[in-house]
Amino acid sequence: MIHTPTSVSSRTLTVLDVERVRQDFPILTRTVHGRPLVYLDSAASSQRPLAVIDAVRHYDQTSHANVHRGVYVLSEEATAAYEHAHVCVAQFINADWEEIVFTKNTTEALNLVAYAWGLRHLREGDEVVLTQVEHHSNLVPWQQIARRTGARVQYIRVDGQGHLDMEHAASVIGPRTKMVAVAHVSNVLGTVNPVHEFSQMAHAQGALLCVDGAQSIPHMPVDVRALDCDFFAFSGHKMLGPTGIGGLYGKRDILEHLEPFLYGGDMIREVTFEGASWNDLPWKFEAGTPPIAQGIGLAAAVEYLQRLGMEAVQAHEQDLVRYALEQMRQVDGLELYGPEADERGGVISFNLKGLHPHDMASILDHYGVAIRAGHHCAMPLMQVLGINGTCRASFYVYTTVDEIDVLIEAIGAARRVLRP
């Protein structure tokens, strides 16, 4: 599915055979308002290939049963498939399968860390270091835990080009720091943050590093061992998988010493009237009936991405971003946010002067173009940028250069509405 790279200016896709890839996504044949669908909202939720749809359907039709509880064939098949999903994800990010806890999404995974680790380890005077680019999911839980424990939340500044101020980071991460929690890739600016450098800074102070990987794991190679992060959270629905499934990687020795986040069935080893003991990893963090079908779908998504090759996925998106930025910079009155293409993922946030982002998104919808508009669950970052929100176009394995041209055409139409 990979062919020899060519120039972006040739208007062909450079790494992936995207026309072949698009055949795997039936939703892309849709029309919207009489126009072909141009789906540019993958940072919010990606579309699903037939491999994922079929994997979930096959499970539902042939092997649906609860896991870890039955000695009959269907339950054993479901259990094997669900546990295999943990193995697939672990191999995808270079972890051990026992270090992969399935959750509903990134948000739940980050809350698991905040509550299971934060409530037990943070005390008055301790500090949690975040950044000004964080999604609410990696910000609000730490604010709440700090309020309960007396800890303090500090924020690393972002500069005008969308980069985190690493000199400021070095001054903020200090002896009082117990946790550094940072987005691998900004969901607004697209900036790829230096996670390994944060790991070194945190560990030098005896602190841990928690990475919000929602916008990185779908788009680039991720090796949690090389990053040396202590936790890594992600969502399945942003990486071609189903909704309702995500995960948390945690270093084994840390997970083993954490108390569970949720209590109930399947996460126990033994229960008496006096108390309970906990199951092995990762099951002690997966209380109750888990998202079995979704986990199987996530495994299919991971296998699909592995067949494409994550280096190819990343290169494809960088070519698209490079082309899109070149074209968008030619539109008068269009404000762009974030760094250059080689420093960001497949996300571009922009505004047209004089036009509200929601109005822009509505106009683009009439051209069949689906983008996101608003604060993108990053209201503090919007305050830093001095705006109320942005339009956001985000790309993925099925995005084409021609679709970017449609986006530019639709933005031009919005500009004419504003200035006829």
Coordinates of C-alpha atoms in Angstrom, one line a residue:
M1 CA 0.0 0.0 0.0
I2 CA 3.1 2.2 0.1
H3 CA 4.7 3.6 -3.0
T4 CA 7.7 5.9 -3.8
P5 CA 7.4 9.4 -2.5
T6 CA 6.8 12.3 -4.9
S7 CA 6.4 16.0 -4.6
V8 CA 3.4 17.5 -2.9
S9 CA 3.1 20.0 -5.7
S10 CA 2.3 17.2 -8.1
R11 CA -1.1 17.0 -6.3
T12 CA -0.6 13.3 -5.7
L13 CA -0.5 11.6 -2.3
T14 CA 3.1 11.0 -1.3
V15 CA 3.3 8.0 0.9
L16 CA 0.0 6.1 1.1
D17 CA -2.1 4.9 -1.8
V18 CA -5.0 6.9 -0.4
E19 CA -7.4 6.1 -3.1
R20 CA -7.0 2.5 -2.2
V21 CA -7.3 3.3 1.5
R22 CA -10.5 5.2 0.9
Q23 CA -12.1 2.1 -0.5
D24 CA -12.0 0.7 3.0
F25 CA -14.2 3.5 4.4
P26 CA -17.7 3.2 3.2
I27 CA -18.9 6.4 4.8
L28 CA -16.7 8.4 2.5
T29 CA -19.0 7.6 -0.4
R30 CA -21.7 9.8 1.2
T31 CA -22.9 13.1 -0.1
V32 CA -23.8 16.1 2.1
H33 CA -25.9 18.9 0.7
G34 CA -25.5 17.3 -2.7
R35 CA -21.7 17.4 -2.5
P36 CA -19.2 14.6 -1.8
L37 CA -18.4 14.4 1.9
V38 CA -15.0 15.9 2.8
Y39 CA -14.4 14.7 6.4
L40 CA -11.8 17.0 8.1
D41 CA -12.7 16.3 11.7
S42 CA -10.6 13.2 12.5
A43 CA -9.0 14.9 15.5
A44 CA -12.5 14.7 17.1
S45 CA -13.3 11.2 15.9
S46 CA -11.9 9.3 13.0
Q47 CA -13.9 7.2 10.6
R48 CA -13.8 3.4 10.7
P49 CA -12.5 1.0 8.0
L50 CA -14.4 -2.1 7.0
A51 CA -11.8 -4.2 8.9
V52 CA -13.0 -2.7 12.1
I53 CA -16.7 -2.8 11.2
D54 CA -16.4 -6.4 10.2
A55 CA -14.4 -7.4 13.3
V56 CA -17.1 -6.1 15.6
R57 CA -19.9 -7.6 13.5
H58 CA -18.2 -11.0 13.4
Y59 CA -17.9 -11.0 17.2
D60 CA -21.5 -9.9 17.6
Q61 CA -22.7 -12.6 15.2
T62 CA -20.5 -15.5 16.3
S63 CA -18.9 -15.2 19.7
H64 CA -20.8 -12.7 21.9
A65 CA -20.6 -13.7 25.5
N66 CA -19.2 -12.3 28.7
V67 CA -15.5 -12.7 29.4
H68 CA -13.5 -14.2 32.2
R69 CA -16.6 -16.0 33.7
G70 CA -17.6 -18.8 31.4
V71 CA -16.2 -22.2 30.7
Y72 CA -18.3 -22.6 27.5
V73 CA -17.1 -22.1 24.0
L74 CA -18.5 -18.6 23.3
S75 CA -17.1 -17.2 26.5
E76 CA -13.7 -18.7 25.9
E77 CA -13.7 -17.2 22.4
A78 CA -14.7 -13.8 23.6
T79 CA -12.1 -13.9 26.4
A80 CA -9.4 -14.9 24.0
A81 CA -10.3 -12.1 21.6
Y82 CA -10.6 -9.5 24.3
E83 CA -7.2 -10.4 25.9
H84 CA -5.7 -10.5 22.4
A85 CA -6.7 -6.9 22.0
H86 CA -4.6 -5.9 25.0
V87 CA -1.7 -7.7 23.3
C88 CA -2.2 -5.9 20.0
V89 CA -2.3 -2.5 21.7
A90 CA 0.8 -3.3 23.8
Q91 CA 2.8 -4.3 20.8
F92 CA 1.7 -1.2 19.0
I93 CA 3.3 1.1 21.6
N94 CA 6.1 -1.3 22.8
A95 CA 4.6 -2.2 26.2
D96 CA 3.8 -5.4 28.0
W97 CA 0.1 -6.5 27.7
E98 CA -0.4 -6.4 31.4
E99 CA 0.5 -2.7 31.4
I100 CA -2.5 -1.9 29.1
V101 CA -5.7 -1.0 30.9
F102 CA -8.8 -0.6 28.8
T103 CA -11.0 2.4 29.6
K104 CA -13.9 4.2 27.9
N105 CA -11.6 6.9 26.4
T106 CA -8.6 9.2 27.1
T107 CA -10.7 11.2 29.6
E108 CA -11.4 8.2 31.8
A109 CA -7.8 7.0 31.5
L110 CA -6.5 10.4 32.7
N111 CA -9.1 10.5 35.5
L112 CA -7.9 7.0 36.5
V113 CA -4.4 8.4 37.0
A114 CA -5.6 11.5 38.8
Y115 CA -7.8 9.7 41.3
A116 CA -5.9 6.4 41.7
W117 CA -2.4 8.0 41.9
G118 CA -3.2 11.6 42.8
L119 CA -5.4 11.1 45.8
R120 CA -2.9 8.7 47.4
H121 CA 0.3 10.5 46.6
L122 CA -0.3 14.3 46.5
R123 CA -0.1 16.3 49.7
E124 CA -0.4 20.0 50.6
G125 CA 2.5 21.9 49.1
D126 CA 3.1 19.3 46.3
E127 CA 2.9 20.5 42.7
V128 CA 1.4 19.1 39.5
V129 CA 2.8 20.7 36.4
L130 CA 0.6 21.0 33.3
T131 CA 0.9 23.2 30.2
Q132 CA -1.2 26.0 28.7
V133 CA -2.1 23.8 25.7
E134 CA -3.9 21.0 27.7
H135 CA -7.3 19.6 26.7
H136 CA -9.8 19.9 29.6
S137 CA -9.4 16.1 30.1
N138 CA -5.8 16.6 31.2
L139 CA -6.5 19.8 33.2
V140 CA -9.8 19.6 35.1
P141 CA -9.1 16.3 36.9
W142 CA -5.8 17.6 38.2
Q143 CA -7.4 20.8 39.3
Q144 CA -10.0 18.8 41.3
I145 CA -7.4 16.5 42.8
A146 CA -5.3 19.5 43.8
R147 CA -8.3 21.1 45.5
R148 CA -8.9 17.9 47.5
T149 CA -5.3 17.3 48.5
G150 CA -3.9 20.9 48.9
A151 CA -1.5 20.5 46.0
R152 CA -0.9 23.3 43.6
V153 CA -1.2 23.2 39.8
Q154 CA 1.5 25.0 37.7
Y155 CA 1.4 25.7 34.0
I156 CA 4.2 25.8 31.4
R157 CA 3.8 28.7 29.0
V158 CA 3.2 28.4 25.3
D159 CA 4.8 30.9 22.9
G160 CA 3.3 32.7 19.9
Q161 CA 4.5 30.0 17.5
G162 CA 2.7 27.3 19.4
H163 CA 5.8 25.8 21.1
L164 CA 6.1 25.2 24.8
D165 CA 8.6 27.4 26.6
M166 CA 11.2 24.8 27.7
E167 CA 13.2 27.4 29.7
H168 CA 10.0 28.1 31.6
A169 CA 9.4 24.4 32.0
A170 CA 12.8 24.0 33.6
S171 CA 12.1 26.7 36.1
V172 CA 8.6 25.3 36.9
I173 CA 9.5 21.6 37.3
G174 CA 11.3 21.5 40.6
P175 CA 11.6 19.7 43.9
R176 CA 7.9 20.1 44.8
T177 CA 6.8 18.6 41.5
K178 CA 5.2 15.2 41.9
M179 CA 3.5 14.9 38.5
V180 CA 4.1 16.4 35.1
A181 CA 1.1 15.9 32.8
V182 CA 1.4 17.0 29.1
A183 CA -0.3 16.5 25.8
H184 CA 2.0 14.7 23.3
V185 CA 0.3 16.6 20.5
S186 CA -1.9 19.7 21.0
N187 CA -5.4 19.1 19.7
V188 CA -5.6 22.8 18.8
L189 CA -2.2 23.9 17.6
G190 CA -1.0 20.5 16.4
T191 CA 2.3 21.0 18.1
V192 CA 4.3 17.9 18.8
N193 CA 5.6 18.4 22.3
P194 CA 9.1 17.1 23.4
V195 CA 7.7 14.4 25.7
H196 CA 11.0 12.6 26.2
E197 CA 12.6 15.9 27.4
F198 CA 9.7 16.3 29.9
S199 CA 10.4 12.8 31.1
Q200 CA 14.0 13.6 31.8
M201 CA 13.0 16.8 33.6
A202 CA 10.3 15.1 35.7
H203 CA 12.4 12.1 36.6
A204 CA 15.3 14.3 37.6
Q205 CA 13.1 15.7 40.3
G206 CA 11.6 12.4 41.4
A207 CA 8.3 13.1 39.6
L208 CA 6.2 11.1 37.2
L209 CA 5.2 11.9 33.7
C210 CA 1.6 11.4 32.4
V211 CA 1.1 11.8 28.6
D212 CA -2.2 12.6 26.9
G213 CA -1.6 10.6 23.7
A214 CA -5.1 11.1 22.2
Q215 CA -3.7 13.1 19.3
S216 CA -0.4 11.2 18.8
I217 CA -1.1 7.5 18.9
P218 CA -3.3 7.6 15.8
H219 CA -0.9 9.6 13.7
M220 CA 2.8 8.7 14.5
P221 CA 4.9 5.9 15.8
V222 CA 4.7 5.8 19.6
D223 CA 7.2 3.9 21.8
V224 CA 6.4 4.3 25.5
R225 CA 9.7 2.8 26.5
A226 CA 11.6 5.3 24.4
L227 CA 9.5 8.2 25.7
D228 CA 10.0 6.8 29.2
C229 CA 6.6 8.1 30.3
D230 CA 5.0 6.6 33.4
F231 CA 1.5 6.8 32.0
F232 CA 0.1 7.2 28.5
A233 CA -3.6 7.7 27.8
F234 CA -5.4 7.3 24.5
S235 CA -8.8 6.8 22.8
G236 CA -9.8 4.2 20.2
H237 CA -12.3 6.3 18.3
K238 CA -9.5 8.7 17.2
M239 CA -7.4 5.9 15.7
L240 CA -10.0 4.2 13.5
G241 CA -11.6 2.2 16.3
P242 CA -15.0 2.2 17.9
T243 CA -16.3 4.7 20.4
G244 CA -16.4 3.6 24.1
I245 CA -12.9 2.2 24.2
G246 CA -9.6 3.7 25.1
G247 CA -6.7 2.8 27.2
L248 CA -4.1 3.7 29.8
Y249 CA -0.5 2.4 29.6
G250 CA 1.2 2.5 33.0
K251 CA 4.6 1.1 34.0
R252 CA 4.1 -2.2 35.7
D253 CA 5.7 -1.4 39.0
I254 CA 3.5 1.8 39.3
L255 CA 0.3 0.0 38.4
E256 CA 1.0 -2.8 40.8
H257 CA 1.1 -0.4 43.7
L258 CA -1.9 1.7 42.8
E259 CA -5.3 1.1 44.4
P260 CA -8.1 0.5 41.9
F261 CA -10.1 3.4 40.5
L262 CA -13.4 1.5 40.3
Y263 CA -14.6 -1.4 42.4
G264 CA -16.9 -4.4 41.6
G265 CA -16.9 -7.5 39.6
D266 CA -14.0 -9.0 37.8
M267 CA -11.4 -6.7 39.4
I268 CA -11.3 -8.8 42.5
R269 CA -9.3 -11.9 43.6
E270 CA -11.3 -12.6 46.7
V271 CA -14.2 -11.0 48.6
T272 CA -15.3 -11.7 52.1
F273 CA -17.7 -9.9 54.5
E274 CA -14.6 -8.2 55.9
G275 CA -12.9 -7.0 52.8
A276 CA -11.5 -7.8 49.4
S277 CA -8.2 -8.4 47.5
W278 CA -7.5 -7.3 43.9
N279 CA -7.0 -9.2 40.7
D280 CA -3.8 -9.2 38.6
L281 CA -2.9 -6.5 36.1
P282 CA -4.6 -5.2 34.1
W283 CA -7.9 -6.6 35.4
K284 CA -7.8 -4.9 38.8
F285 CA -8.5 -1.6 36.9
E286 CA -11.2 -3.0 34.6
A287 CA -14.2 -3.4 36.9
G288 CA -17.4 -5.0 35.7
T289 CA -18.2 -6.2 32.2
P290 CA -15.7 -4.5 29.9
P291 CA -16.2 -3.1 26.4
I292 CA -15.6 -6.4 24.7
A293 CA -16.8 -5.7 21.2
Q294 CA -15.1 -2.3 21.3
G295 CA -11.8 -3.9 22.4
I296 CA -12.0 -6.3 19.5
G297 CA -12.7 -3.4 17.2
L298 CA -9.7 -1.5 18.6
A299 CA -7.5 -4.5 17.9
A300 CA -8.6 -4.5 14.3
A301 CA -7.9 -0.8 14.1
V302 CA -4.4 -1.3 15.4
E303 CA -3.7 -4.1 13.0
Y304 CA -5.0 -1.9 10.1
L305 CA -2.7 0.9 11.1
Q306 CA 0.2 -1.5 11.4
R307 CA -0.4 -2.7 7.9
L308 CA -0.3 0.9 6.7
G309 CA 2.8 1.7 8.7
M310 CA 2.9 4.5 11.2
E311 CA 5.9 6.2 9.6
A312 CA 3.9 6.3 6.4
V313 CA 0.8 7.7 8.2
Q314 CA 2.8 10.5 9.7
A315 CA 4.6 11.4 6.5
H316 CA 1.3 11.5 4.6
E317 CA -0.2 13.9 7.1
Q318 CA 2.8 16.1 7.2
D319 CA 2.6 16.4 3.4
L320 CA -1.0 17.3 3.6
V321 CA -0.4 19.9 6.3
R322 CA 2.4 21.4 4.3
Y323 CA 0.2 21.7 1.3
A324 CA -2.7 23.1 3.2
L325 CA -0.6 25.7 5.0
E326 CA 0.8 26.9 1.6
Q327 CA -2.7 27.3 0.2
M328 CA -4.3 28.8 3.3
R329 CA -1.5 31.5 3.6
Q330 CA -2.7 32.8 0.3
V331 CA -6.2 33.6 1.6
D332 CA -6.5 37.2 2.7
G333 CA -7.7 37.7 6.3
L334 CA -7.1 34.0 7.3
E335 CA -5.3 33.7 10.6
L336 CA -3.4 30.5 11.3
Y337 CA -2.3 29.1 14.6
G338 CA 0.5 26.8 15.5
P339 CA 4.0 25.8 14.1
E340 CA 5.3 24.7 10.7
A341 CA 4.2 21.4 9.1
D342 CA 7.3 19.5 10.2
E343 CA 6.6 20.4 13.9
R344 CA 3.0 19.4 14.0
G345 CA 0.5 16.7 13.5
G346 CA -2.4 16.7 11.0
V347 CA -4.2 19.6 12.6
I348 CA -4.7 23.2 11.4
S349 CA -6.6 25.7 13.5
F350 CA -7.6 29.0 11.7
N351 CA -10.0 31.9 11.8
L352 CA -11.2 34.3 9.1
K353 CA -11.2 37.8 10.4
G354 CA -14.7 39.1 11.0
L355 CA -16.4 35.7 10.8
H356 CA -17.3 33.6 13.8
P357 CA -15.9 30.0 13.7
H358 CA -19.4 28.5 14.0
D359 CA -20.5 30.6 11.0
M360 CA -17.5 29.4 9.0
A361 CA -18.2 25.8 9.9
S362 CA -21.8 26.2 8.8
I363 CA -20.8 27.6 5.4
L364 CA -18.2 24.9 4.9
D365 CA -20.9 22.3 5.7
H366 CA -22.8 23.4 2.7
Y367 CA -19.8 22.5 0.6
G368 CA -19.8 19.0 2.1
V369 CA -16.8 19.9 4.3
A370 CA -16.9 18.8 7.9
I371 CA -14.6 20.7 10.3
R372 CA -14.7 21.4 14.1
A373 CA -15.4 24.9 15.4
G374 CA -15.2 26.2 19.0
H375 CA -12.8 26.1 21.9
H376 CA -12.0 22.4 21.3
C377 CA -12.1 21.7 25.0
A378 CA -9.1 24.0 25.5
M379 CA -10.6 27.2 26.9
P380 CA -7.5 28.3 28.9
L381 CA -5.5 28.1 25.7
M382 CA -8.1 30.2 23.9
Q383 CA -7.6 32.8 26.7
V384 CA -3.8 32.8 26.1
L385 CA -4.4 33.2 22.3
G386 CA -6.9 36.0 23.0
I387 CA -9.7 34.5 21.0
N388 CA -13.0 32.7 21.8
G389 CA -12.4 29.8 19.5
T390 CA -11.1 28.6 16.1
C391 CA -12.0 26.5 13.1
R392 CA -10.1 23.3 13.0
A393 CA -9.4 21.1 10.0
S394 CA -7.8 17.7 10.8
F395 CA -6.5 15.1 8.5
Y396 CA -6.0 11.4 8.5
V397 CA -5.0 8.4 6.3
Y398 CA -8.0 8.9 4.0
T399 CA -7.6 12.6 3.4
T400 CA -6.6 13.7 -0.1
V401 CA -5.0 16.8 -1.6
D402 CA -8.2 17.3 -3.6
E403 CA -10.2 17.6 -0.4
I404 CA -7.9 20.3 0.8
D405 CA -8.6 22.2 -2.4
V406 CA -12.3 21.9 -1.6
L407 CA -11.6 23.3 1.8
I408 CA -9.8 26.2 0.3
E409 CA -12.6 26.8 -2.2
A410 CA -15.2 26.7 0.6
I411 CA -13.1 29.2 2.7
G412 CA -13.0 31.5 -0.3
A413 CA -16.8 31.3 -0.5
A414 CA -17.1 32.2 3.2
R415 CA -14.8 35.2 2.5
R416 CA -17.0 36.3 -0.3
V417 CA -20.0 36.1 2.0
L418 CA -18.2 38.4 4.4
R419 CA -16.9 40.7 1.7
P420 CA -19.0 40.4 -1.4

